GROMACS .gro file of C-alpha atoms in nm:
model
  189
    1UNK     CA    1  10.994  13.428  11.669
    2UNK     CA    2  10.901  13.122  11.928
    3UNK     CA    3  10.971  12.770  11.823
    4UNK     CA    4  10.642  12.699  11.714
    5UNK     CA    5  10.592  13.036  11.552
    6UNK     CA    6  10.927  12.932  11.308
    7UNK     CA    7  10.728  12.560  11.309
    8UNK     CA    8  10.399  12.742  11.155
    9UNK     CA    9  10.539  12.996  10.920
   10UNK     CA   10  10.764  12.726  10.725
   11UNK     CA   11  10.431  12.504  10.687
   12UNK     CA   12  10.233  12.819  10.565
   13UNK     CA   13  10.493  12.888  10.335
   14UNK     CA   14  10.537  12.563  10.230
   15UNK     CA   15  10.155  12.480  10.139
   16UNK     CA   16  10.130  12.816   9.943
   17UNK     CA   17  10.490  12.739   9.766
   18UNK     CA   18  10.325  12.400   9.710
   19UNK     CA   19   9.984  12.536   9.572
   20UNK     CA   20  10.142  12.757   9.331
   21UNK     CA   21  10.443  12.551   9.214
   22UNK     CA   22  10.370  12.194   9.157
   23UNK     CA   23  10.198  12.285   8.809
   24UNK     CA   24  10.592  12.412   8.720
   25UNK     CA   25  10.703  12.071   8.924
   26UNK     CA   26  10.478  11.862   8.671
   27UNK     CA   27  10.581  12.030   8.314
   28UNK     CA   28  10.952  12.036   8.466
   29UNK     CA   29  10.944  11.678   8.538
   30UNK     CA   30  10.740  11.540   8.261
   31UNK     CA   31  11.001  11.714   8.013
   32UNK     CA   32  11.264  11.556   8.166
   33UNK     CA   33  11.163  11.206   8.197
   34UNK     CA   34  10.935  11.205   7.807
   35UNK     CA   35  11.049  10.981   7.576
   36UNK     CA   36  10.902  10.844   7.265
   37UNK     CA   37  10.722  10.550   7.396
   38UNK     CA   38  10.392  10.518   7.260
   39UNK     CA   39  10.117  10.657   7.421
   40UNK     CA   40  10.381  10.989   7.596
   41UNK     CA   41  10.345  11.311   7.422
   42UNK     CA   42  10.599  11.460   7.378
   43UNK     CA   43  10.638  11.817   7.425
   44UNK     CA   44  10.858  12.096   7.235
   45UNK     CA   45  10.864  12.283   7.561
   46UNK     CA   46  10.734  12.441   7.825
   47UNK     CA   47  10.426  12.620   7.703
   48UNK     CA   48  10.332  12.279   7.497
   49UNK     CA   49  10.332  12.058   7.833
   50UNK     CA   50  10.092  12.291   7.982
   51UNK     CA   51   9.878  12.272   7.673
   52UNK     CA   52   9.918  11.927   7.584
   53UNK     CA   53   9.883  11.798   7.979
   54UNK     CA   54   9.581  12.049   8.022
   55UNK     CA   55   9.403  11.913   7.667
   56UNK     CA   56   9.465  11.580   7.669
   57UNK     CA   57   9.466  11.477   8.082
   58UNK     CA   58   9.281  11.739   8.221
   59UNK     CA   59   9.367  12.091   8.433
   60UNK     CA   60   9.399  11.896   8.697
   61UNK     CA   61   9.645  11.666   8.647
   62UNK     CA   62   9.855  11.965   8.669
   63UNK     CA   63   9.881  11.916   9.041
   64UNK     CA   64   9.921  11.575   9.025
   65UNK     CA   65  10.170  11.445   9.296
   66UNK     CA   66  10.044  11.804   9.517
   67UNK     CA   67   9.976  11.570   9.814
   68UNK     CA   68  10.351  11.424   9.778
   69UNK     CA   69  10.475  11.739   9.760
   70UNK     CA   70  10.280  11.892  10.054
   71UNK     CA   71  10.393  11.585  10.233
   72UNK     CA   72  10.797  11.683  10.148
   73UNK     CA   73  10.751  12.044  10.119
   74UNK     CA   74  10.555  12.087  10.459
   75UNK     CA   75  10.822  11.893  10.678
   76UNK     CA   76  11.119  11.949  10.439
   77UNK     CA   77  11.051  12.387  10.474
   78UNK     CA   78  10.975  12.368  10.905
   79UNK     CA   79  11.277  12.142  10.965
   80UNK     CA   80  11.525  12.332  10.759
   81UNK     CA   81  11.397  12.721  10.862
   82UNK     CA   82  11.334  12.613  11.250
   83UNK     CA   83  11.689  12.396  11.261
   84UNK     CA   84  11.867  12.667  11.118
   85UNK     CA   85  11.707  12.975  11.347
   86UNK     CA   86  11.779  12.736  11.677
   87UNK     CA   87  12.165  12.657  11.557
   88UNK     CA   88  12.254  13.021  11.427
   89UNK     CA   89  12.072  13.124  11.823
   90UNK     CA   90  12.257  12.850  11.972
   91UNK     CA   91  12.601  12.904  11.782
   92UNK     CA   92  12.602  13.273  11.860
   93UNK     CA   93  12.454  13.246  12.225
   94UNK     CA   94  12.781  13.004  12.298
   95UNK     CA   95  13.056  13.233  12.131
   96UNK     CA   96  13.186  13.461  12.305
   97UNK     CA   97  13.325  13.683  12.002
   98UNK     CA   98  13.014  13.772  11.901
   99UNK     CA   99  12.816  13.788  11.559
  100UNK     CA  100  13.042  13.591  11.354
  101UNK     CA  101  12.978  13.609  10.988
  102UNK     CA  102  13.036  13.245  10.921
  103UNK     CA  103  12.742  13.141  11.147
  104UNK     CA  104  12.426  13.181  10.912
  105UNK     CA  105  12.659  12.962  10.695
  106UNK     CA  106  12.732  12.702  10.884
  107UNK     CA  107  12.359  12.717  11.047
  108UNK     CA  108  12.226  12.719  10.645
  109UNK     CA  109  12.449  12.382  10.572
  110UNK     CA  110  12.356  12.208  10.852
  111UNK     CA  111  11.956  12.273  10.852
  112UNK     CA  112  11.956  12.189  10.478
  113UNK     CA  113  12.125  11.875  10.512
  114UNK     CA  114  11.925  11.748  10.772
  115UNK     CA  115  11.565  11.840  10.630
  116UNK     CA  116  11.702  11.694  10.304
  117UNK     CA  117  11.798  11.364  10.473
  118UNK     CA  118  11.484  11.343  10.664
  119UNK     CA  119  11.245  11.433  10.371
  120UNK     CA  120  11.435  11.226  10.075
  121UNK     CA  121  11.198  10.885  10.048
  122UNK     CA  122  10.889  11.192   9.997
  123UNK     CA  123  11.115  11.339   9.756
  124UNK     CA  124  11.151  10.990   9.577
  125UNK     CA  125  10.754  10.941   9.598
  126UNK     CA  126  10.684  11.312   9.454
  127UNK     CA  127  10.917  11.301   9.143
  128UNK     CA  128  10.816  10.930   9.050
  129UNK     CA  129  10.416  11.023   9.081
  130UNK     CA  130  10.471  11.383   8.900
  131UNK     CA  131  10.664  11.166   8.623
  132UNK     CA  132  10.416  10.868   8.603
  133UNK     CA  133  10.686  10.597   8.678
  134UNK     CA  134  10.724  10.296   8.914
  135UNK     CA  135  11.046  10.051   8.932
  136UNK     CA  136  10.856   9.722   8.941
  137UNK     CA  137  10.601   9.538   8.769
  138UNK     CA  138  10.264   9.565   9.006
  139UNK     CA  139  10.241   9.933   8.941
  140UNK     CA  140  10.303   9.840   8.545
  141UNK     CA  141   9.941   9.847   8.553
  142UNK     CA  142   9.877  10.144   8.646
  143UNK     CA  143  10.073  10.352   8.375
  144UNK     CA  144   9.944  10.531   8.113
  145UNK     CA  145   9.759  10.328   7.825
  146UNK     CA  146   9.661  10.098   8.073
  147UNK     CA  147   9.329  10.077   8.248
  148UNK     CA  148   9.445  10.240   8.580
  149UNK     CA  149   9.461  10.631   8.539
  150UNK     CA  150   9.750  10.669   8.772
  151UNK     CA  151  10.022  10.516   8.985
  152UNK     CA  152   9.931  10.664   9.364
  153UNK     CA  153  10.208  10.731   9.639
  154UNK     CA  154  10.164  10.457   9.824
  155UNK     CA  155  10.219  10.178   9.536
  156UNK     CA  156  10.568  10.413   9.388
  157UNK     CA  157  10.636  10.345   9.793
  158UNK     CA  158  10.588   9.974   9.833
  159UNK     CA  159  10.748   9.919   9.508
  160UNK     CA  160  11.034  10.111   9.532
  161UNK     CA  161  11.102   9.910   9.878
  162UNK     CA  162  10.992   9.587   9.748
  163UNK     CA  163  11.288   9.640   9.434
  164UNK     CA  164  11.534   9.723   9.564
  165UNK     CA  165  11.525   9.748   9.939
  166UNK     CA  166  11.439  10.022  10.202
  167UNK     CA  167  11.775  10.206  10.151
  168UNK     CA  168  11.671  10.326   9.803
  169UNK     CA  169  11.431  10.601   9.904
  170UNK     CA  170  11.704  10.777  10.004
  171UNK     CA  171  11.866  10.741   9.665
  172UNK     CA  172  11.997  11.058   9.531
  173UNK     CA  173  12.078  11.152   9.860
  174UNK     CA  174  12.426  11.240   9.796
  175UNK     CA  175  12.390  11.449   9.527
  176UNK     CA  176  12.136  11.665   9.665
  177UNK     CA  177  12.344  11.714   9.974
  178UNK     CA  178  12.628  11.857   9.772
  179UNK     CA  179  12.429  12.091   9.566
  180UNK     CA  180  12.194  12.174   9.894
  181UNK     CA  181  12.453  12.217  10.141
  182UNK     CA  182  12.657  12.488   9.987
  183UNK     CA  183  12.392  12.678   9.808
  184UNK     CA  184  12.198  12.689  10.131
  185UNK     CA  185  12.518  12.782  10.317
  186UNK     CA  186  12.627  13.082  10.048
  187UNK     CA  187  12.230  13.170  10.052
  188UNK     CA  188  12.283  13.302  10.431
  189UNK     CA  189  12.635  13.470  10.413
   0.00000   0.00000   0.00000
């Protein structure tokens, strides 16, 4: 496939993958970050976050944070499937043993680490809107119980800048690398 071929089957794939997942994204978060504040359900499970989010907030609100996660997924699935076609063609056009094995590997790695670096502060926006949270007081407002029904990307952006500097939307980065990099790179072999 051309360049922009690579460009536009990673953004398909990434809307549909989007589409169909974030409900999963929602429950997944929300059971991870519940607690037994007042106003929170809490959920036994699985089955009961879909009920109790669907009941109590609405069907919809099971794609809440979709745009976020169009807005990670879309860039996050072009940059790593295009970066890693161009460096496994560009690896194996300069060797001059061959196909090595070791090259989808090292192509994998590399592509996931740098559409993981570049789409980490979209990452940060997604999992705070999906779980309803903000670090600093102006988007206190907006949680639930309060007259706001939701805290939007934009103000989980500003705020997380505005605490703790511009650095921090790239918090978690580290982690992610080292659980990215080597699944992505033992995905290929």
């Amino acid at each position: 496939l051309r360049f922009h071929h690579q460009m536009a089957a990673g953004c398909g794939a990434s809307v549909v993958a989007a589409l169909v997942l974030t409900p999963l994204e929602v429950v997944k978060t929300r059971l991870q970050s519940q607690s037994s504040a007042p106003g929170r359900h809490n959920f036994a499970g699985p089955l009961d976050a879909f009920r109790k989010i669907a009941k109590h907030e609405g069907v919809r609100q099971l794609w809440r944070g979709t745009l976020p996660t169009l807005w990670a997924s879309i860039p996050s699935v072009a940059v790593y499937m295009t970066s890693y076609e161009q460096l496994k063609f560009h690896i194996q056009n300069h060797s001059s043993a061959g196909l090595l094995p070791w090259v989808p590997a090292i192509a994998g790695a590399t592509a996931r680490s740098v559409s993981v670096t570049l789409t980490a502060p979209m990452e940060l926006v997604r999992t705070r809107v999906q779980a309803r949270v903000c670090s600093c007081g102006s988007c206190a407002r907006k949680l639930p119980g309060t007259k706001s029904k939701s805290i939007g990307s934009w103000d989980v952006l500003r705020c997380a800048v505005r605490s703790n500097g511009l650095t921090s939307l790239w918090r978690g980065l580290n982690p992610t690398l080292m659980r990215d990099m080597p699944f992505s790179a033992f995905y290929w072999l």
